[in-house]
Coordinates of C-alpha atoms and ligand atoms in Angstrom, one line a residue:
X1 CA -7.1 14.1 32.7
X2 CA -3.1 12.8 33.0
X3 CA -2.0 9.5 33.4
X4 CA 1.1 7.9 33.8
X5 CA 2.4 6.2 30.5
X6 CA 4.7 3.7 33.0
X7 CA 0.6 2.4 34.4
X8 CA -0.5 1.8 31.4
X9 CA 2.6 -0.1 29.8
X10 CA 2.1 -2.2 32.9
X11 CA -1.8 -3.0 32.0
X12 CA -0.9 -4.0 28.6
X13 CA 1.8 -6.0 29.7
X14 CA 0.2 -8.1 32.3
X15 CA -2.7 -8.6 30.1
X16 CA -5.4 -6.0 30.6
X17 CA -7.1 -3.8 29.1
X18 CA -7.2 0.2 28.6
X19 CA -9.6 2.7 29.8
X20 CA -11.3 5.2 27.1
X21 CA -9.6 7.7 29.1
X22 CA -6.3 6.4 29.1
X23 CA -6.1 5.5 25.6
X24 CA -7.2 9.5 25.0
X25 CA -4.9 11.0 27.0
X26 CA -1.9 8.6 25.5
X27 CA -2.5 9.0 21.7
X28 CA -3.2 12.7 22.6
X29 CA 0.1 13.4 24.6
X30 CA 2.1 11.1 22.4
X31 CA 1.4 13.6 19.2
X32 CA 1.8 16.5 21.3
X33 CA 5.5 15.1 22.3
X34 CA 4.6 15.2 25.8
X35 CA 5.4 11.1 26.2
X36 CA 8.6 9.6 25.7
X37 CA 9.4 7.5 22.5
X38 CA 11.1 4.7 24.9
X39 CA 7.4 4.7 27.1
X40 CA 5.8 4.9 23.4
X41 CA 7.8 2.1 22.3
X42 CA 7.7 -0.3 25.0
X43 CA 3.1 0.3 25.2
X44 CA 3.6 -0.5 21.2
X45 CA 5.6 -4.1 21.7
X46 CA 2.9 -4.4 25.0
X47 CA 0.2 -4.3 21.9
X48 CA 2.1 -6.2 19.5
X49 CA 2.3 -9.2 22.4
X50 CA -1.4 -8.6 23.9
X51 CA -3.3 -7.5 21.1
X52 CA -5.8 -4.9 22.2
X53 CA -9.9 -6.3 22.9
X54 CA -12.9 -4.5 20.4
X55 CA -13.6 -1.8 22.7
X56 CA -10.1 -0.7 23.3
X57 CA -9.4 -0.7 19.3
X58 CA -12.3 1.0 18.3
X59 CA -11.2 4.2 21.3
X60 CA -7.6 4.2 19.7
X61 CA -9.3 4.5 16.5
X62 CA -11.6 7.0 17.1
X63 CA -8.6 8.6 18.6
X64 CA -6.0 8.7 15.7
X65 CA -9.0 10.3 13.8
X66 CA -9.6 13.0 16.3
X67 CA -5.6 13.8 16.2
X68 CA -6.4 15.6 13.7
X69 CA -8.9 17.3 11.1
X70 CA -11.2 15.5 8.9
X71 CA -11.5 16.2 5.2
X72 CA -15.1 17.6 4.0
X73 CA -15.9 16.1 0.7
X74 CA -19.3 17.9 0.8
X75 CA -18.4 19.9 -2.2
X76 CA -18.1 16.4 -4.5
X77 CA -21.2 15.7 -6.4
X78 CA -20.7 12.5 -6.7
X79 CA -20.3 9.4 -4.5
X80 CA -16.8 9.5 -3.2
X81 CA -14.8 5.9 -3.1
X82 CA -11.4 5.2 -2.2
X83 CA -9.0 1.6 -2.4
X84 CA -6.2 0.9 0.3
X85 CA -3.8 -1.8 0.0
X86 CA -1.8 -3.0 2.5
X87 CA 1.3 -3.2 0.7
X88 CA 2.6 -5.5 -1.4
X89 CA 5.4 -6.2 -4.7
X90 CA 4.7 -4.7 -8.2
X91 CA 1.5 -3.6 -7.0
X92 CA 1.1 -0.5 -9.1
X93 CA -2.8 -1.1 -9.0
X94 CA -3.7 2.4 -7.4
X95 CA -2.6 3.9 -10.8
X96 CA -5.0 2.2 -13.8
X97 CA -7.5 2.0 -10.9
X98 CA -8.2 5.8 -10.0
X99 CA -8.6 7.2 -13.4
X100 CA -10.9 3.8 -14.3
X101 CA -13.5 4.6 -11.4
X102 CA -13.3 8.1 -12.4
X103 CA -14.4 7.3 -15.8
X104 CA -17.0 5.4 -14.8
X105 CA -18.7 8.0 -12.3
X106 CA -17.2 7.9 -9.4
X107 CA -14.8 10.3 -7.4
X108 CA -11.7 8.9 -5.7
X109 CA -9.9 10.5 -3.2
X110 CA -6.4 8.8 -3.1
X111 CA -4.6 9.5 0.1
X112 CA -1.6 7.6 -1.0
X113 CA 1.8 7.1 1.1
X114 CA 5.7 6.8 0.0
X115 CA 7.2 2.9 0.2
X116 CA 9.2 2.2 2.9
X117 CA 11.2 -1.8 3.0
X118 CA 10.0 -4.1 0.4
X119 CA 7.2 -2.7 -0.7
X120 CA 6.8 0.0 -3.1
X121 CA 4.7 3.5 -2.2
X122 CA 2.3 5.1 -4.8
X123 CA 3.8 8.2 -4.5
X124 CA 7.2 7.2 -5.4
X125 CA 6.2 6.0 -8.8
X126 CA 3.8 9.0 -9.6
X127 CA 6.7 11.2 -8.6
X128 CA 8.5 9.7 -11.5
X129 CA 7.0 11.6 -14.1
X130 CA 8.1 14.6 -14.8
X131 CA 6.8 17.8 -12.6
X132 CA 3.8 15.3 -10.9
X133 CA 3.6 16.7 -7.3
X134 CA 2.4 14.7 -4.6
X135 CA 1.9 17.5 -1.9
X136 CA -1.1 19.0 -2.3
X137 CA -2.8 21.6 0.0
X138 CA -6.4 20.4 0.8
X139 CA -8.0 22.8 -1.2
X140 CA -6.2 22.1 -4.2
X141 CA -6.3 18.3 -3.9
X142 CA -10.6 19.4 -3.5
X143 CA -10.2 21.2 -6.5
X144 CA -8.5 18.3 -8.5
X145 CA -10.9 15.8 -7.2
X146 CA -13.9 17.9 -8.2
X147 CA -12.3 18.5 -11.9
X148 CA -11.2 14.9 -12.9
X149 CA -12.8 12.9 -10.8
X150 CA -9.6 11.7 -9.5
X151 CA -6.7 12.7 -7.3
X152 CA -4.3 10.6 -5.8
X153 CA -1.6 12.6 -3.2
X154 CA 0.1 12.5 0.0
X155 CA -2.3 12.7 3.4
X156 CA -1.4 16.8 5.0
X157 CA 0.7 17.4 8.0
X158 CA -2.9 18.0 9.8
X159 CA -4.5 14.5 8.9
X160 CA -4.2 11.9 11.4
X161 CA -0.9 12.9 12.8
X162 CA -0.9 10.5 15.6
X163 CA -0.4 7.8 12.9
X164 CA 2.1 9.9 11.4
X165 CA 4.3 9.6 14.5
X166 CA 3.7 6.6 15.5
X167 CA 3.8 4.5 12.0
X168 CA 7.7 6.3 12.1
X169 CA 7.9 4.6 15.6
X170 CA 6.4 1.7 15.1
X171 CA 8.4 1.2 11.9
X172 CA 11.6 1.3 14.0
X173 CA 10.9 -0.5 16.8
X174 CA 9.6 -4.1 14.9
X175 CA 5.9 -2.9 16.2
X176 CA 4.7 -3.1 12.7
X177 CA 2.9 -6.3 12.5
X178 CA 0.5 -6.1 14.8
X179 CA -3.6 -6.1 13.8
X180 CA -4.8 -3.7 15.6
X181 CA -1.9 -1.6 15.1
X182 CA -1.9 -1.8 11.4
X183 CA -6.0 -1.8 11.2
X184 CA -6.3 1.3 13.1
X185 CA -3.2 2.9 11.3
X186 CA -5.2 2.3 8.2
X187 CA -8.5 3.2 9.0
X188 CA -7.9 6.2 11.2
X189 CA -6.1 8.0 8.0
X190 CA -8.9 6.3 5.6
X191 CA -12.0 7.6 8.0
X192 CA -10.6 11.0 8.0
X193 CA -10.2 11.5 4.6
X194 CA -13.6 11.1 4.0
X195 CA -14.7 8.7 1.8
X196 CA -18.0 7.2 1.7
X197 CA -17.2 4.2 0.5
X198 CA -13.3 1.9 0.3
X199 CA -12.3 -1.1 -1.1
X200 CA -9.6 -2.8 0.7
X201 CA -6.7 -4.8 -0.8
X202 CA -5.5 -7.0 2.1
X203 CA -2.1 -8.9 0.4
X204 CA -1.8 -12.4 1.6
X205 CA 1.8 -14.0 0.7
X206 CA 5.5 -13.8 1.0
X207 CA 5.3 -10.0 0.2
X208 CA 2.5 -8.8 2.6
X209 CA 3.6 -7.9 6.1
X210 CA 0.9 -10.5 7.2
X211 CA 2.2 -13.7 5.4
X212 CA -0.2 -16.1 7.0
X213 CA -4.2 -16.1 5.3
X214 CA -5.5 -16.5 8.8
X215 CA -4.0 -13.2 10.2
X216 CA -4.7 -11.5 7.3
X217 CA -8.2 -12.6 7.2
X218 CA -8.2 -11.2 10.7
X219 CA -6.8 -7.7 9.6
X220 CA -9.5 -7.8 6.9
X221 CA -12.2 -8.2 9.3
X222 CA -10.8 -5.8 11.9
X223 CA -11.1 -2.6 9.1
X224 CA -14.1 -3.5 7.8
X225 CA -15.6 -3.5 11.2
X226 CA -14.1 -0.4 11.8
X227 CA -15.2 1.5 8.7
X228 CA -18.6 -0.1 9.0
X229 CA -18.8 1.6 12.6
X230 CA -17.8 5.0 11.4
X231 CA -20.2 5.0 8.3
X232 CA -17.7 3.6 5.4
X233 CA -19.3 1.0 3.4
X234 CA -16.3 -1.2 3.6
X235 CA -15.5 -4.4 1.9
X236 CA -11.9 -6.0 1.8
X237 CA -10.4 -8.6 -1.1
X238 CA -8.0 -10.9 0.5
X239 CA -5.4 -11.3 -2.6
X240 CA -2.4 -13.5 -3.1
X241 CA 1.1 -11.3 -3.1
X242 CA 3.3 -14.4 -3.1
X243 CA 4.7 -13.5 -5.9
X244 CA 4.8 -9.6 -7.7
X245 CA 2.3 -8.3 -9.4
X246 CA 2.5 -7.8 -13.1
X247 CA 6.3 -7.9 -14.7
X248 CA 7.9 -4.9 -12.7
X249 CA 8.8 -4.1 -9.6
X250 CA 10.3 -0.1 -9.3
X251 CA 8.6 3.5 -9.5
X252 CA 9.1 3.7 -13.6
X253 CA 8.9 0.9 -14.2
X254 CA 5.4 0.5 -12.8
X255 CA 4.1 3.6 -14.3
X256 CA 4.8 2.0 -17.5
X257 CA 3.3 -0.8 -16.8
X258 CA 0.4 0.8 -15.4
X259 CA -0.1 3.3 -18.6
X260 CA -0.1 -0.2 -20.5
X261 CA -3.4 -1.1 -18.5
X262 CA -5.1 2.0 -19.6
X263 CA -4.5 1.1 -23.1
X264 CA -6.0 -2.0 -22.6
X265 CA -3.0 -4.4 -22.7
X266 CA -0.5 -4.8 -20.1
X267 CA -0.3 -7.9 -17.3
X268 CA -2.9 -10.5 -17.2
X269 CA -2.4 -9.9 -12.7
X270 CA -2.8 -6.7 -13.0
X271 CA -5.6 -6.0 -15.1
X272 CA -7.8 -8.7 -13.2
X273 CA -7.1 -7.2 -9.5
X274 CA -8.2 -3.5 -11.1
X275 CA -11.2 -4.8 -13.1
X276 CA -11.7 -6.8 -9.3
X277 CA -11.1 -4.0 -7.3
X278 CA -13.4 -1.1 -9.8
X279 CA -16.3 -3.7 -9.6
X280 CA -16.5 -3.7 -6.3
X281 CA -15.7 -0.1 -5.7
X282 CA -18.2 0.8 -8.1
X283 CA -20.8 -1.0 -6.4
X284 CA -19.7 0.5 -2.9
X285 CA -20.5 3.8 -5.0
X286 CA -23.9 2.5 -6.3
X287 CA -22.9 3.5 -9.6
X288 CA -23.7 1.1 -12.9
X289 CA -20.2 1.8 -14.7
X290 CA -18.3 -0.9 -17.3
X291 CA -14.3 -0.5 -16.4
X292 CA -13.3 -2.4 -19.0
X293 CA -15.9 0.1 -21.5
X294 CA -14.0 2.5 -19.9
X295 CA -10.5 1.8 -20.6
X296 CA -11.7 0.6 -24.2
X297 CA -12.9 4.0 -24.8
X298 CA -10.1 5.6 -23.7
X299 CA -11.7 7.8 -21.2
X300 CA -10.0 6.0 -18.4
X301 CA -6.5 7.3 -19.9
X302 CA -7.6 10.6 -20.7
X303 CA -8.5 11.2 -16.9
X304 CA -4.7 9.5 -16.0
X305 CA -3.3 12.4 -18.1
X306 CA -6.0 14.6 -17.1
X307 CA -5.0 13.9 -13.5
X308 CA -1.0 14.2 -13.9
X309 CA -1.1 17.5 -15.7
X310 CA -3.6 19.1 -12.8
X311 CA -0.9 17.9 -10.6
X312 CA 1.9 19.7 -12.4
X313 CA 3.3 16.6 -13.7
X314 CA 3.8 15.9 -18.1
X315 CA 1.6 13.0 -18.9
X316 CA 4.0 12.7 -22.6
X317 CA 7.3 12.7 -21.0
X318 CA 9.8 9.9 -21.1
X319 CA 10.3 8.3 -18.1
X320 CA 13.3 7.7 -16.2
X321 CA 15.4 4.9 -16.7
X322 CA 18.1 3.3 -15.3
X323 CA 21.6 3.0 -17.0
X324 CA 22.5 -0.6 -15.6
X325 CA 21.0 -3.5 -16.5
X326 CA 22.0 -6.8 -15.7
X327 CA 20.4 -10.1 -16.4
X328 CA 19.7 -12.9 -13.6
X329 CA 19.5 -16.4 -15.7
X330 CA 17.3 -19.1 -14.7
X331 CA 19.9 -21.8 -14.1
X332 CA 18.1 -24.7 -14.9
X333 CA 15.5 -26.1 -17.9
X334 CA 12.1 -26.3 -16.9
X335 CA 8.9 -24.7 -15.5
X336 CA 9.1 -21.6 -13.2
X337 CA 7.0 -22.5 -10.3
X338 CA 7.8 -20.1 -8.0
X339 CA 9.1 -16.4 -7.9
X340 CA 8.8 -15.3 -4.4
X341 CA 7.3 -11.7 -4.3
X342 CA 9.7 -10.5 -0.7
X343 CA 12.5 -11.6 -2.3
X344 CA 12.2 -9.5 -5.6
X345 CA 11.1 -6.7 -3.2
X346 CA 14.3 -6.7 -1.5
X347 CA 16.1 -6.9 -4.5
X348 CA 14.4 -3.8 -6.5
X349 CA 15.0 -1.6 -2.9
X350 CA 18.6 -2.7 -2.9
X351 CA 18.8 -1.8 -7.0
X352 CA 17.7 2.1 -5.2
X353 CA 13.8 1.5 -6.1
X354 CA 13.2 2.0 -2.5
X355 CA 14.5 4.1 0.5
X356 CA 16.4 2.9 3.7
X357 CA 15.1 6.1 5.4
X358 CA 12.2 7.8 4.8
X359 CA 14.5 11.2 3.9
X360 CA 15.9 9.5 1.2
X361 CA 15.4 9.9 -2.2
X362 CA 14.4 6.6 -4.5
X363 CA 16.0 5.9 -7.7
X364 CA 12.9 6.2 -10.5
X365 CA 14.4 4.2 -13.0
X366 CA 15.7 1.2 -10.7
X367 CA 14.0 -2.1 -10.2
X368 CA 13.3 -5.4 -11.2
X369 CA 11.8 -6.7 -15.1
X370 CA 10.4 -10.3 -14.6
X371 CA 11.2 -11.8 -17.8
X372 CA 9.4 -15.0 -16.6
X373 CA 6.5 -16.4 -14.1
X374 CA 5.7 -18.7 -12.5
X375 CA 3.7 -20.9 -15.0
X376 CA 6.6 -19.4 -17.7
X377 CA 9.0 -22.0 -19.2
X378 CA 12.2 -21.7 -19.4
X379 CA 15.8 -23.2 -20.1
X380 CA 19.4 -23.0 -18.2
X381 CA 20.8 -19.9 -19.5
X382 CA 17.5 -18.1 -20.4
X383 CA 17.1 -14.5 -18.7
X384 CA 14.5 -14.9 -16.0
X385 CA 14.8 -11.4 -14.7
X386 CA 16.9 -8.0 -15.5
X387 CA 17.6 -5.8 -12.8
X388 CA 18.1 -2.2 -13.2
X389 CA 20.2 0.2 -11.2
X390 CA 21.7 3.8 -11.4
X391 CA 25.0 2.4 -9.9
X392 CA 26.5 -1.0 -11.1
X393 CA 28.4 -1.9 -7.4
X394 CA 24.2 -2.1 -6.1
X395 CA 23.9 -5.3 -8.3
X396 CA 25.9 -7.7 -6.0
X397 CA 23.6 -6.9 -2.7
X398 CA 20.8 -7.3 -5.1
X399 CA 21.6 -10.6 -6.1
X400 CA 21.8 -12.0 -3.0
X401 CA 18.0 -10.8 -2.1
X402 CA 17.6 -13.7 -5.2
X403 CA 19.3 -16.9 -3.6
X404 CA 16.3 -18.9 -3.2
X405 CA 14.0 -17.2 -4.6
X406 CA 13.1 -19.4 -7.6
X407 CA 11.8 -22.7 -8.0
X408 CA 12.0 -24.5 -11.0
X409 CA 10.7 -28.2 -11.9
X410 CA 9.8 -30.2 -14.6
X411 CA 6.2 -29.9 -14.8
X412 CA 4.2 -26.9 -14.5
X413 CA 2.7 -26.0 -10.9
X414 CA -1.3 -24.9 -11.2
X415 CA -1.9 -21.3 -11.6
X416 CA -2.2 -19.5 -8.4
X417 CA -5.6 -17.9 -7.7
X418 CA -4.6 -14.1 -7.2
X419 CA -8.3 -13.3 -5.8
X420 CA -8.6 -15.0 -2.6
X421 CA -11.5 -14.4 -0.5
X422 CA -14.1 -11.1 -0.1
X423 CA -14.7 -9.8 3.5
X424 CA -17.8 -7.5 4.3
X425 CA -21.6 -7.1 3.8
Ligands
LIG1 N1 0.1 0.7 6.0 C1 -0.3 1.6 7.0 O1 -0.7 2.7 6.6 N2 -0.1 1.3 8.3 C2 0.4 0.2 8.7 O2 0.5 0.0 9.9 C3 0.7 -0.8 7.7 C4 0.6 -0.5 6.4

């Protein structure tokens, strides 16, 4: 059946609601080219403004995943259980967490994607060591999965292209933060890869795309529903991304910072969201495991090394870094009580740690070492961050990114509470 796009931009726009059909024929023709990006466009900011009602969501869903092909995980032995976060600062948790479920039982299937703005991609930083490939064809990324136990990699060509095109859309034409856009973006690439089981990380803060706790309550409940109805056990962790996770914000950075996880040091943060995060995947997974046994052993790290080299990559190479360094000083005596996570995102993509387009290459040594935290004291002319780029003339743009960004008082604030709130049965 063929509609015309102009009828249902109208609908949307004056407030009601889409047909199954409708919704069908669009997110088919739109992948197939056959409907113009300005009719695509103007439907999207009709969605952003009106929202879309259960029935419509759960169609354009079911629709993204039908774009294209499903993965079959029936080969895995074991249960399969996947994390997705919705983006955030320093949030390198994908890394320590893979390997740490793997050890513990479990098979994780990591469709991972590339950073794009403020927020850093998995992919980026995995891409930093030396010969890791992220494109794997499905049989390969099977055959790594099945091996180690782990596999994290970019989503094929063939899965969920409708997202594909429209997330590159959407992501020009400020139709990104919208819940049902962003929740069926999500779970149409999540369902189709083929997990029984995910763990979502919905970032709550200056640094998430949803700032506000309500809204990303909201998001929360909208995937979990969503996986629920297509047969992923899904539970989400609303967590705070006001400020970055861990002390770095930039692809090698992070790597290092993750490696120091799986040796069982590393980040206070970041070691409580993974430990968070394995507990409940493991559960999902209906598997008894210990993470922290499991990075104390080492196995955890030996299935991170296990997992670069079966991706090409050489788990004992240096990492990048960057040339440039230059050190941001706190400016006053006292108690850091606030480093705002957007802000130091901006900065590390301005240092080159992120892209401006997604054909652009990233800079694997640039980014952002905080020196200090909130809760950290400091005085006037102490270092409170070093910023590192390939090219000295990027440090000026990155500085501004920083006006504002800091607060500093004479007492102490309370410690944030970086685990906010759990969603699902
Ligand atoms: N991540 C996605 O994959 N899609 C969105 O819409 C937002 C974040």
């Amino acid at each position: 059946m063929s509609f015309h796009a102009v009828d249902l931009i109208r609908t949307k726009r004056d407030g009601g609601a889409l047909t199954d059909e409708q919704i069908r024929w669009f997110v088919s023709a739109y992948t197939a080219e056959e409907v113009a990006h300005e009719q695509a466009s103007a439907l999207l900011m009709a969605i952003v403004w009106r929202g879309m009602a259960d029935h419509e969501l759960a169609q354009w869903t079911a629709a993204m995943i039908d774009s294209g092909e499903r993965l079959d995980l029936s080969s895995i032995t074991v249960p399969t259980v996947d994390k997705h976060s919705t983006g955030g600062v320093g949030d390198k948790i994908s890394l320590p967490l893979a390997p740490i479920v793997a050890a513990c039982g479990a098979a994780v299937p990591m469709l991972s994607g590339r950073g794009l703005g403020h927020t850093g991609g998995t992919l980026d930083k995995l891409e930093t060591i030396p010969g890791f490939r992220a494109e794997l064809a499905s049989a390969e990324m099977l055959s790594v999965l099945a091996r180690e136990g782990c596999v994290i990699c970019a989503a094929g060509p063939k899965l969920a292209p409708a997202d594909k095109k429209l997330y590159a859309l959407r992501d020009v034409t400020g139709t990104v933060e919208s819940i049902p856009l962003i929740a069926s973006s999500i779970m149409s690439k999540k369902i189709a890869e083929g997990a029984s089981a995910l763990v979502l990380d919905v970032k709550v803060g200056s640094g998430a795309f949803l700032p506000d706790v309500s809204q990303a309550r909201a998001l929360a409940e909208t995937m979990v529903s969503l996986g629920e109805a297509h047969g992923v056990k899904t539970v989400a962790l609303l967590t705070n991304m006001d400020t970055p996770l861990g002390r770095t914000a930039g692809n090698a950075l992070e790597v290092t910072e993750s490696l120091e996880i799986l040796a069982g040091s590393g980040p206070d943060d970041v070691a409580e969201l993974t430990y968070a995060l394995a507990e409940v995947m493991l559960v999902l997974a209906g598997i008894e495991g210990d993470p922290r046994a499991a990075v104390r052993s080492g196995a955890a790290l030996e299935r991170f090394q296990a997992m670069v080299l079966a991706q090409g990559g050489d788990p004992d190479a240096p990492l990048p870094e960057a040339p440039e360094r230059m050190v941001f000083e706190a400016g006053a005596d006292g108690f850091v009580t606030r480093l705002d996570a957007r802000a130091v995102g901006v900065c590390a993509w301005r240092l080159g740690a992120g892209r401006a387009r997604k054909e652009h290459p990233v800079s694997p040594g640039a980014g952002v070492v905080c020196l200090k935290k909130p809760g950290d004291e400091v005085s006037e002319s102490e270092p409170l961050l070093e910023l590192r780029a390939d090219d000295g003339e990027r440090f000026a743009a990155a500085l501004q990114a920083l006006e504002g960004a800091v607060d500093i008082a004479a007492e102490p604030c309370e410690p944030a509470r970086l685990l906010l709130e759990r969603i699902g049965p």
